[in-house]
Tab-separated table of C-alpha atoms in Angstrom:
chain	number	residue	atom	x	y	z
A	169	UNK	CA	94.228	102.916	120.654
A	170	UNK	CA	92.590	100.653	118.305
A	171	UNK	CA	90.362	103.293	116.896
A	172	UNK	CA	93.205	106.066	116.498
A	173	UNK	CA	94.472	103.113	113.981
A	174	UNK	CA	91.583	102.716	111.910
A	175	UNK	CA	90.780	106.535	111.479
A	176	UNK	CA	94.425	106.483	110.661
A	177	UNK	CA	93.780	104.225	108.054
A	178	UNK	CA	90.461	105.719	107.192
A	179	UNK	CA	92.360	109.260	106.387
A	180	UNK	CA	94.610	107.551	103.794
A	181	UNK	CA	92.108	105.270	102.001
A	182	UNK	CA	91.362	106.896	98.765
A	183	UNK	CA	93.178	106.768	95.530
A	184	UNK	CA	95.831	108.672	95.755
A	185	UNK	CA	97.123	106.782	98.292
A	186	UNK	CA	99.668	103.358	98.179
A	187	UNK	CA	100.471	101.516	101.745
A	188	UNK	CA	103.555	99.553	101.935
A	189	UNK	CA	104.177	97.749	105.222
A	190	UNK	CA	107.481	95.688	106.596
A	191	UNK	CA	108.462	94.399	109.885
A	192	UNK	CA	111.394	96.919	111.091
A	193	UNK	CA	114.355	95.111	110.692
A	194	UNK	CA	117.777	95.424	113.048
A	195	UNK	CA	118.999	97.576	110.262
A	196	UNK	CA	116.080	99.888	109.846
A	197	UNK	CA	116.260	100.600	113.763
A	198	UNK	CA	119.310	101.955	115.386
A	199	UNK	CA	119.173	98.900	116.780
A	200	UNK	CA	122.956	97.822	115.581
A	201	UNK	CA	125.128	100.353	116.047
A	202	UNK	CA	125.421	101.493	112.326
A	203	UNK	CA	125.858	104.746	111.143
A	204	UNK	CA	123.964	103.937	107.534
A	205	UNK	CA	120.224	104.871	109.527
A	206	UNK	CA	117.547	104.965	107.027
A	207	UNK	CA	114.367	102.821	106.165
A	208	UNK	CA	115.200	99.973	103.661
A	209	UNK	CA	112.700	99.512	100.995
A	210	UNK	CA	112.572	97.182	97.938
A	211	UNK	CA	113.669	98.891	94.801
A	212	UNK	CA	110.410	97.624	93.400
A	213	UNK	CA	108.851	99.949	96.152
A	214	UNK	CA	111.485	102.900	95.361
A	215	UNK	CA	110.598	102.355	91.503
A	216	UNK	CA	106.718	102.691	91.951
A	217	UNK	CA	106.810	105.387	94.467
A	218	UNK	CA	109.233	107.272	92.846
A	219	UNK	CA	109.054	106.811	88.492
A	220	UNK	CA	110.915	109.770	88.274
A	221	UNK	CA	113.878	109.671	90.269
A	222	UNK	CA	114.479	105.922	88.804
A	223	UNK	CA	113.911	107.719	84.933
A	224	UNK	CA	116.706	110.144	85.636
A	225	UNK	CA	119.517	107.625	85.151
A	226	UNK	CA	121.731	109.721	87.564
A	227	UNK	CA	124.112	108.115	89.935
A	228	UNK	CA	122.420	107.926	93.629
A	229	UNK	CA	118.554	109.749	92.351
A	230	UNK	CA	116.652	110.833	95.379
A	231	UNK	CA	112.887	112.343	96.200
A	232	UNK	CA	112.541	114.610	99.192
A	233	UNK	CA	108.854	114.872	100.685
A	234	UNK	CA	107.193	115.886	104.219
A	235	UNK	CA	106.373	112.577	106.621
A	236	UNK	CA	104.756	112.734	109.890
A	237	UNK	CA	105.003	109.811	112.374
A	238	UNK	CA	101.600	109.536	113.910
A	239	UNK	CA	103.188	108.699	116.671
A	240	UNK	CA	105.342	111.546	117.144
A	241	UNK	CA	103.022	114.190	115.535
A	242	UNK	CA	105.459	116.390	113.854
A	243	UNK	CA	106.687	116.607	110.092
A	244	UNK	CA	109.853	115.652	108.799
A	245	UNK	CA	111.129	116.176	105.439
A	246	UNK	CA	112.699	112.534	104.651
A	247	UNK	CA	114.389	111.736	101.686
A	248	UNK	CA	114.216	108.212	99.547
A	249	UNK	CA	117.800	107.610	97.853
A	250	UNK	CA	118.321	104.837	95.868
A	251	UNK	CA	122.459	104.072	95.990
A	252	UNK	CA	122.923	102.527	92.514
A	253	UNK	CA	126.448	102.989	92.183
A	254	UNK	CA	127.134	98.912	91.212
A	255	UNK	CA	124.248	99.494	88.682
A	256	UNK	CA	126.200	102.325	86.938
A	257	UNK	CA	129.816	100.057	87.651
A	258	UNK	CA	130.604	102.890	89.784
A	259	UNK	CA	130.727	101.398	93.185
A	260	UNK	CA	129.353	98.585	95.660
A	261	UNK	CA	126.128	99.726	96.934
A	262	UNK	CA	122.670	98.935	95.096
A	263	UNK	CA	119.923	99.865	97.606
A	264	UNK	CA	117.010	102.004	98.608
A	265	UNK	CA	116.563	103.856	101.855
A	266	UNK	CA	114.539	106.440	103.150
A	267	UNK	CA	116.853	108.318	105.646
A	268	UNK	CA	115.969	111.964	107.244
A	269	UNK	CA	113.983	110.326	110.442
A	270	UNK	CA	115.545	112.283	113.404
A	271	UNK	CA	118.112	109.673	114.138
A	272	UNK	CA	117.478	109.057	117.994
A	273	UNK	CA	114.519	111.410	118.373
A	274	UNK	CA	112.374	109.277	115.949
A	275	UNK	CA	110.035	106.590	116.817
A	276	UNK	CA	110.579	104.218	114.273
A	277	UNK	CA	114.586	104.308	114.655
A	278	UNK	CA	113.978	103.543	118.389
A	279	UNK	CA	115.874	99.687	118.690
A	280	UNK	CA	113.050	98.741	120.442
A	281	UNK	CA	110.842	99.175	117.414
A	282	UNK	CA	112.753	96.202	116.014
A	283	UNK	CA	110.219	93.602	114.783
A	284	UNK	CA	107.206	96.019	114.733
A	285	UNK	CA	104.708	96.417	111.623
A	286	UNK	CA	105.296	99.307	110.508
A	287	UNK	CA	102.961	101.151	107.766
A	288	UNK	CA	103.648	103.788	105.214
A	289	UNK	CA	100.621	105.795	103.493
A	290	UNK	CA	102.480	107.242	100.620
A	291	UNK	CA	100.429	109.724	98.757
A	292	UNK	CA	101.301	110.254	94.868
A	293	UNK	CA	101.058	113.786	93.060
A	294	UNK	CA	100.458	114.004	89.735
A	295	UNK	CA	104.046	113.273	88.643
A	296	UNK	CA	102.557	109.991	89.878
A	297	UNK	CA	105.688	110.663	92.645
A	298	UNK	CA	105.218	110.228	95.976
A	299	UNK	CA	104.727	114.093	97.588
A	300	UNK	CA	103.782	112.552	101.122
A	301	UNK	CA	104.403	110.073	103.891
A	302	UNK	CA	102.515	109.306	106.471
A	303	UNK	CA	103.798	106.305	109.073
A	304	UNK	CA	101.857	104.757	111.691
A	305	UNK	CA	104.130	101.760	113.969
A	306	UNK	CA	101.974	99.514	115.457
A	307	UNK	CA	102.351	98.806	119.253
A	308	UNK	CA	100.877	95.427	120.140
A	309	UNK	CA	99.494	92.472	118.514
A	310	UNK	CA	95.769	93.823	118.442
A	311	UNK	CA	97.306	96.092	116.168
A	312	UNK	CA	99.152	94.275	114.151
A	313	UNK	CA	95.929	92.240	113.396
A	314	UNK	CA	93.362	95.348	113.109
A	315	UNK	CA	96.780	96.700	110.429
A	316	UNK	CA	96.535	93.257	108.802
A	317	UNK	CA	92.919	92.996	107.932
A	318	UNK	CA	93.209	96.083	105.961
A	319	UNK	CA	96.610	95.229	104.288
A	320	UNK	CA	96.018	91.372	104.240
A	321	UNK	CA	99.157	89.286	105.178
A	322	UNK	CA	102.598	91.211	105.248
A	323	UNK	CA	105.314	89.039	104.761
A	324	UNK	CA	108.046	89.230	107.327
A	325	UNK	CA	111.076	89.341	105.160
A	326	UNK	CA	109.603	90.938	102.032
A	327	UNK	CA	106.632	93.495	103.367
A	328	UNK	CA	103.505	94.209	101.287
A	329	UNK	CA	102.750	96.809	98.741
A	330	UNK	CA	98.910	97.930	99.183
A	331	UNK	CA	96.475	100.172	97.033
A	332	UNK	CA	93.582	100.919	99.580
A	333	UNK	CA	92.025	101.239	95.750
A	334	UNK	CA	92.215	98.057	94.430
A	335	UNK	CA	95.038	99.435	91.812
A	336	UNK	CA	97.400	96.509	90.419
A	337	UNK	CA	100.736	96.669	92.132
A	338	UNK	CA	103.954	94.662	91.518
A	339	UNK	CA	104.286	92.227	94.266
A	340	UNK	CA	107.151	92.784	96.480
A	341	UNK	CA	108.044	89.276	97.235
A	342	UNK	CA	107.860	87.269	93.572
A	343	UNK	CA	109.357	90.528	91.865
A	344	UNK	CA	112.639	90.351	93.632
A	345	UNK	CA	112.613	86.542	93.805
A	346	UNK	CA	113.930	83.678	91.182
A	347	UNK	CA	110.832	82.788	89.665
A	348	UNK	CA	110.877	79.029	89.240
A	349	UNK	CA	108.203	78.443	91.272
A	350	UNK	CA	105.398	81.034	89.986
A	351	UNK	CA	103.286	78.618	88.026
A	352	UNK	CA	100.792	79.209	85.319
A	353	UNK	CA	97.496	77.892	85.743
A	354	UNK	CA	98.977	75.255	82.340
A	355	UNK	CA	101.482	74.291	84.455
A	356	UNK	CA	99.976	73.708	87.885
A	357	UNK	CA	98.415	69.961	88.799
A	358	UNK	CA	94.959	69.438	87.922
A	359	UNK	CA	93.673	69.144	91.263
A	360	UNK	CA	94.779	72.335	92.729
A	361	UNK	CA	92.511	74.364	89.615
A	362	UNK	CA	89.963	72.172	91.732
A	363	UNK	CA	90.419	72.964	95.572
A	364	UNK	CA	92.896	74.968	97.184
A	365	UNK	CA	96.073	72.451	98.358
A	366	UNK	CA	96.997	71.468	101.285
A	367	UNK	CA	100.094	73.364	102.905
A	368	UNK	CA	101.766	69.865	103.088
A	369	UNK	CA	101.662	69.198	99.123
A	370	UNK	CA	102.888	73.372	98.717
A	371	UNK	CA	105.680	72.445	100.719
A	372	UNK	CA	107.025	69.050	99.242
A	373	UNK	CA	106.518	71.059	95.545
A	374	UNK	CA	108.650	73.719	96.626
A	375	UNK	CA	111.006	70.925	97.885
A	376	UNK	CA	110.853	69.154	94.855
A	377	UNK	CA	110.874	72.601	92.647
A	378	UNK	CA	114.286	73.384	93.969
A	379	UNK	CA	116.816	70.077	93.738
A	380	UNK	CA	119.584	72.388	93.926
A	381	UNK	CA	118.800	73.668	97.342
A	382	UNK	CA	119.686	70.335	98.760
A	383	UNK	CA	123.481	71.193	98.642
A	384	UNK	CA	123.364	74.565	100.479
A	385	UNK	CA	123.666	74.949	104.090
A	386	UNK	CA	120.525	74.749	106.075
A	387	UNK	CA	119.618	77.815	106.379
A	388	UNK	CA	120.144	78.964	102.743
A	389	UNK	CA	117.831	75.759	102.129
A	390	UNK	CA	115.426	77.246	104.094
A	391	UNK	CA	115.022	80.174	102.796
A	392	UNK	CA	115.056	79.643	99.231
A	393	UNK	CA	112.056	76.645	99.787
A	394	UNK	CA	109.972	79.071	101.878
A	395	UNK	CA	109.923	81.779	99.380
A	396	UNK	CA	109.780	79.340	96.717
A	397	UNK	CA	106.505	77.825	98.779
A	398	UNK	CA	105.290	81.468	98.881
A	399	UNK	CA	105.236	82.184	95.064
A	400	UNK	CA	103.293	78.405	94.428
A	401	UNK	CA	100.606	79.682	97.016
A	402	UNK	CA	100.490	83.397	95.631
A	403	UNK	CA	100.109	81.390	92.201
A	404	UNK	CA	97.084	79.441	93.270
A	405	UNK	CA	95.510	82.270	94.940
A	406	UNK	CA	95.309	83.842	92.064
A	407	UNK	CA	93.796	80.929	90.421
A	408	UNK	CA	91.148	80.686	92.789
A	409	UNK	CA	90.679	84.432	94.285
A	410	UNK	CA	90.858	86.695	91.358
A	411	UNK	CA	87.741	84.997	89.717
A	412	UNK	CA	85.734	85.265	92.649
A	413	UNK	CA	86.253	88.953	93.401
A	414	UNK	CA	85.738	89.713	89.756
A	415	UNK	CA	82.352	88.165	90.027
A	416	UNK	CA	81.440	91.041	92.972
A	417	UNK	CA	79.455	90.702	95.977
A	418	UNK	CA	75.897	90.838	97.248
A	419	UNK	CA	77.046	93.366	99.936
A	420	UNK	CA	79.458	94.454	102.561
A	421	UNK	CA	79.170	91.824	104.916
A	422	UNK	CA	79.771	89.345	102.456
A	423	UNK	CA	82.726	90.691	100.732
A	424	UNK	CA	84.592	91.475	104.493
A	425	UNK	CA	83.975	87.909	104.737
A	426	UNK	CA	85.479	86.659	102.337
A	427	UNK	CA	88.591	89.306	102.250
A	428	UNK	CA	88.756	87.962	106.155
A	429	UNK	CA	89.171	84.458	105.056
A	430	UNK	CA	91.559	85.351	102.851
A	431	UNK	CA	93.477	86.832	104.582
A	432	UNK	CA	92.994	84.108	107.124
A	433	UNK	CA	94.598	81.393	104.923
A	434	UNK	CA	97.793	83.824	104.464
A	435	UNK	CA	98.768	83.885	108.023
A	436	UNK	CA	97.927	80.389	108.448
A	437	UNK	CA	100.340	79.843	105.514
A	438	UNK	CA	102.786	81.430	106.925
A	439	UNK	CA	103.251	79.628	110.176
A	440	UNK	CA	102.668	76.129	108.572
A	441	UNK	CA	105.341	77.000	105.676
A	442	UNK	CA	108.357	78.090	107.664
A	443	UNK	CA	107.043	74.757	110.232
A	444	UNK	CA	107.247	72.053	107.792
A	445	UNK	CA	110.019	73.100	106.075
A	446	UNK	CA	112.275	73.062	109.084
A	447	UNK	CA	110.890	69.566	109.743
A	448	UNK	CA	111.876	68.920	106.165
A	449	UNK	CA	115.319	69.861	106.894
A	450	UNK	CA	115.827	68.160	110.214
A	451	UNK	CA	115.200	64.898	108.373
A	452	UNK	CA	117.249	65.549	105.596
A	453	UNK	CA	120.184	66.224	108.500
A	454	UNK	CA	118.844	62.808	109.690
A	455	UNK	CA	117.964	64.443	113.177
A	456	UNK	CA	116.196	62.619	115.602
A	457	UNK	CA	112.780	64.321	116.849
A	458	UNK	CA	109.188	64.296	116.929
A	459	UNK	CA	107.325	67.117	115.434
A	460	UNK	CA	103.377	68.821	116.627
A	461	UNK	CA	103.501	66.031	120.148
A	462	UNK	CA	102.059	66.517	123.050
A	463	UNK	CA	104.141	67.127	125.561
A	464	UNK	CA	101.859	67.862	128.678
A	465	UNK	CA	97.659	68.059	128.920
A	466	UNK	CA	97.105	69.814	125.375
A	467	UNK	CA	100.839	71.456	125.099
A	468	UNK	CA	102.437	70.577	121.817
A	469	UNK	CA	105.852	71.994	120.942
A	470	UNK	CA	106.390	72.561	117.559
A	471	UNK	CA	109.364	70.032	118.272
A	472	UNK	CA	110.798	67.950	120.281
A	473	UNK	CA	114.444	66.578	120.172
A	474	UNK	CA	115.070	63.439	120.712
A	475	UNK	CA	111.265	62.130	120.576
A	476	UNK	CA	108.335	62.721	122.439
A	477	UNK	CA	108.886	59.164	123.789
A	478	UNK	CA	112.081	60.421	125.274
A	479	UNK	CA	110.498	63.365	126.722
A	480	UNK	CA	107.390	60.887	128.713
A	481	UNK	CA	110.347	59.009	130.099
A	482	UNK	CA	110.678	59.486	133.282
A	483	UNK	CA	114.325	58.350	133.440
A	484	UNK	CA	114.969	60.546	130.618
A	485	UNK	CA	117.122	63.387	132.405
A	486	UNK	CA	115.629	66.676	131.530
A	487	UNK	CA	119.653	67.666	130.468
A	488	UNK	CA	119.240	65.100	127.362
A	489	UNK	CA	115.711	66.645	125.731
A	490	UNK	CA	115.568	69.842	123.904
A	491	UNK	CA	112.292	71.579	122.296
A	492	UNK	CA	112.209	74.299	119.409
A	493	UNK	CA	109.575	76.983	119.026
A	494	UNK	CA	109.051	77.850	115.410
A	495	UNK	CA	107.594	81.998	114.786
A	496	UNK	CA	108.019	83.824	111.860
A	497	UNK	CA	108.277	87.290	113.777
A	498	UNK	CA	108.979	86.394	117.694
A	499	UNK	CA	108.720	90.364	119.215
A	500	UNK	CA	105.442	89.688	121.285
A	501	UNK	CA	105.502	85.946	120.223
A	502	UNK	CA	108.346	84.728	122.521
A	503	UNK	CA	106.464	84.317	125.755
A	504	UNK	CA	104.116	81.786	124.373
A	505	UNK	CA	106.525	78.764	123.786
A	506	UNK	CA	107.703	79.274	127.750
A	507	UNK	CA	104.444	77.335	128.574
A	508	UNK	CA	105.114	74.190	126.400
A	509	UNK	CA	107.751	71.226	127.216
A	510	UNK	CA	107.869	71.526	131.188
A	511	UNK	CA	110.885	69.390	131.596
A	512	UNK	CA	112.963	71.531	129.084
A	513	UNK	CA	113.912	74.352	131.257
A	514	UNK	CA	115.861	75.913	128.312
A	515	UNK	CA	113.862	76.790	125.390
A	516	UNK	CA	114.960	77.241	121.777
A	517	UNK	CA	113.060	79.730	119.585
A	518	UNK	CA	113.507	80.318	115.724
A	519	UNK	CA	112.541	83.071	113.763
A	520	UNK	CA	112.626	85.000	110.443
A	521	UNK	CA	112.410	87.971	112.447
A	522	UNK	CA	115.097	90.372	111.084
A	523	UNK	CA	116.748	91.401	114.563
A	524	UNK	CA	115.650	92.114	118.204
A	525	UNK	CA	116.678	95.001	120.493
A	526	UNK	CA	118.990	94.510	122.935
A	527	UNK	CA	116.040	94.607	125.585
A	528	UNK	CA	113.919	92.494	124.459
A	529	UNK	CA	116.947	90.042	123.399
A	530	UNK	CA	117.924	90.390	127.164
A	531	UNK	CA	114.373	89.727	128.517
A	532	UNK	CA	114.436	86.056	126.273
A	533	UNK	CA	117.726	85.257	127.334
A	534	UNK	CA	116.787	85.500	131.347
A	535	UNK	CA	114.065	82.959	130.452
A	536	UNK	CA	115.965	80.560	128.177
A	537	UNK	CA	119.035	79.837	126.575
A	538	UNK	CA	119.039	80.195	122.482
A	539	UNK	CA	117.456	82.263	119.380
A	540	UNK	CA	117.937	80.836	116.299
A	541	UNK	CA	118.130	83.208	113.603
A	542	UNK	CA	118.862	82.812	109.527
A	543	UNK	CA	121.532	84.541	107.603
A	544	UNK	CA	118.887	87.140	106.334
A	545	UNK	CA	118.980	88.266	110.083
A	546	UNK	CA	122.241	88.533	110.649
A	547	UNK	CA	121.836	91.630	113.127
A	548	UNK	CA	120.186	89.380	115.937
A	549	UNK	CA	121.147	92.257	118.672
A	550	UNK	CA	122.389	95.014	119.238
A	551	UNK	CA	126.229	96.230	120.516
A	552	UNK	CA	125.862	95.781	124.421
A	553	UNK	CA	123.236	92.547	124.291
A	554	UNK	CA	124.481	89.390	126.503
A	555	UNK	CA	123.449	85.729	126.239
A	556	UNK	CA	123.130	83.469	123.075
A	557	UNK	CA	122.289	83.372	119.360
A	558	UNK	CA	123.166	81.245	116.454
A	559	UNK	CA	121.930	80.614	113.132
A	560	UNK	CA	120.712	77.315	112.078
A	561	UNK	CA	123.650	76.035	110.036
């Protein structure tokens, strides 16, 4: 399995070849019910892959080209529309898709695929257009990782643009964010020219970067302080990483080292971001709880409600404590907070995961009670799925 992947990614490696990546959301899949099926992609995506389609200035301007699913073997001819009918004041819709999969026949529409990496080789003519697609959706987490070291860390919400050639690509997340928080290296403190920072001090300067936040709802809060927190790290890695691979390397093993750690410190970012910014917010909503405590042997909940106090207290009714996973994609990731908090026989699990199939929605509900789920995910389940969600607010 794991070597079909890398000759996969072997195949599409050279130049004329860009990856993007993204998590399948609830409405990429068929996974809600909706009749608009087709692939969302950032327009950033749509305008690199596609130059001449976004040139045309025509309403709704769309690229046809073969794609094969390497999972299902056979070639499609999809097409990438991108629905700017509010940009031209002629309608609501401002959005790119790539529709044309096969509707219920294709692997990647499949509800279950919900929350899977999913990659897209894109290979560009000399119209610099895209003239073919080739997709490969991952099917565990040894995948996902094996996917990951060649992409580096894919973002969740946003996705990653890739050129297996080292070509300079917009970046997916900061170009469709507000950009308050991409700093220069002028205006970024002293120290962090010095030493990467901790993800504590990124955190509180995203905090502090975005006052207004304060007054939204929680969710919206956290949200706009995690992708603020992702443009201050993507601003010191640059800072610190783009000097260092300008100055080359001895040989391979040394340059896969340090693309691993790299790579490394993104998806250690990401967990530790979306962690302490929910603690953030539960203080700000002056909630009791304790956060990283041990609850049993070397178990340690990401929190505990009221305290971990509470929770050693024997005469502490297990009815009165609470615990909350925190995952930034939960699809294979759900089973692993099940083992932490013993006395809380309901667990609560919150994700920036953009939907879950019915199934596997059903499978956490028969174990414990809640997902929690942000307003970018508002599709948490499909028509027919049973138990509970709720966002954070």
């Amino acid at each position: 399995m794991s070597f079909d992947l890398l000759r996969w990614f072997a195949e599409v490696a050279s130049q004329d070849w860009i990856w993007y990546a993204k998590y399948l959301a609830a409405n990429d899949t068929l996974a809600t019910g909706g009749h608009q099926v087709g692939l969302y992609i950032p327009k950033v995506v749509f305008g690199t892959l596609f130059p001449t389609a976004v040139s045309s200035h025509t309403p709704n301007p769309s690229h046809t080209f073969p794609a094969v699913v390497a999972s299902e073997g056979r070639e499609r001819v999809v097409r990438a529309i991108w629905y700017n009918k509010r940009v031209l004041g002629q309608g609501t819709r401002d959005e790119c898709r790539i529709t044309r999969w096969g509707g219920q026949s294709s692997d990647i529409l499949d509800p279950e695929a919900t929350g899977s990496l999913c990659i897209f080789a894109f290979r560009l003519g000399s119209t610099r257009d895209a003239e073919e697609c080739r997709v490969w959706l991952c099917r565990d987490l040894v995948e996902e990782d094996i996917a990951q070291d060649w992409l580096g860390f894919v973002d969740p919400g946003s996705g990653a643009l890739v050129s297996p050639s080292g070509q300079q690509l917009p970046d997916v997340a900061i170009s469709e964010a507000d950009s308050p928080c991409v700093l220069s290296p002028e205006r970024m403190p002293a120290e962090w020219l010095k030493s990467f920072p901790d993800p504590t001090e990124l955190a509180a300067r995203a905090v502090s970067n975005l006052p207004t936040a304060r007054r939204k709802p929680p969710d919206d809060r956290l949200l706009l302080r995690r992708d603020c927190e992702y443009q201050l790290f993507r601003s010191v890695e640059e800072v610190h990483v783009f000097p260092r691979v300008q100055e080359g390397f001895c040989g391979v093993d040394e340059f896969v080292g340090y693309a691993n750690a790299v790579t490394n410190r993104r998806k250690s970012r990401s967990g530790s971001s979306l962690e302490l910014q929910v603690k953030t917010i539960l203080e700000e909503e002056k909630l009791p709880f304790s956060h990283d405590a041990v609850s049993e042997a070397n178990k340690r909940p990401d929190f505990l409600f009221p305290s971990a106090d509470r929770y050693r207290d024997e005469g502490c009714p297990p009815s009165k404590l609470r615990m909350l996973g925190v995952k930034t994609t939960c699809k294979d990731r759900w089973r692993q907070i099940l083992e932490e908090a013993d006395r809380v026989p309901y667990k609560h699990l919150l994700t920036l995961q953009r939907g879950v199939s019915s199934t596997q929605f059903k499978q956490m509900n028969s174990k414990w009670n809640t997902l929690g789920c942000t307003k970018r995910a508002p599709h948490v389940v499909s028509k027919g799925g049973a138990g509970q969600s709720t966002d954070i607010r």
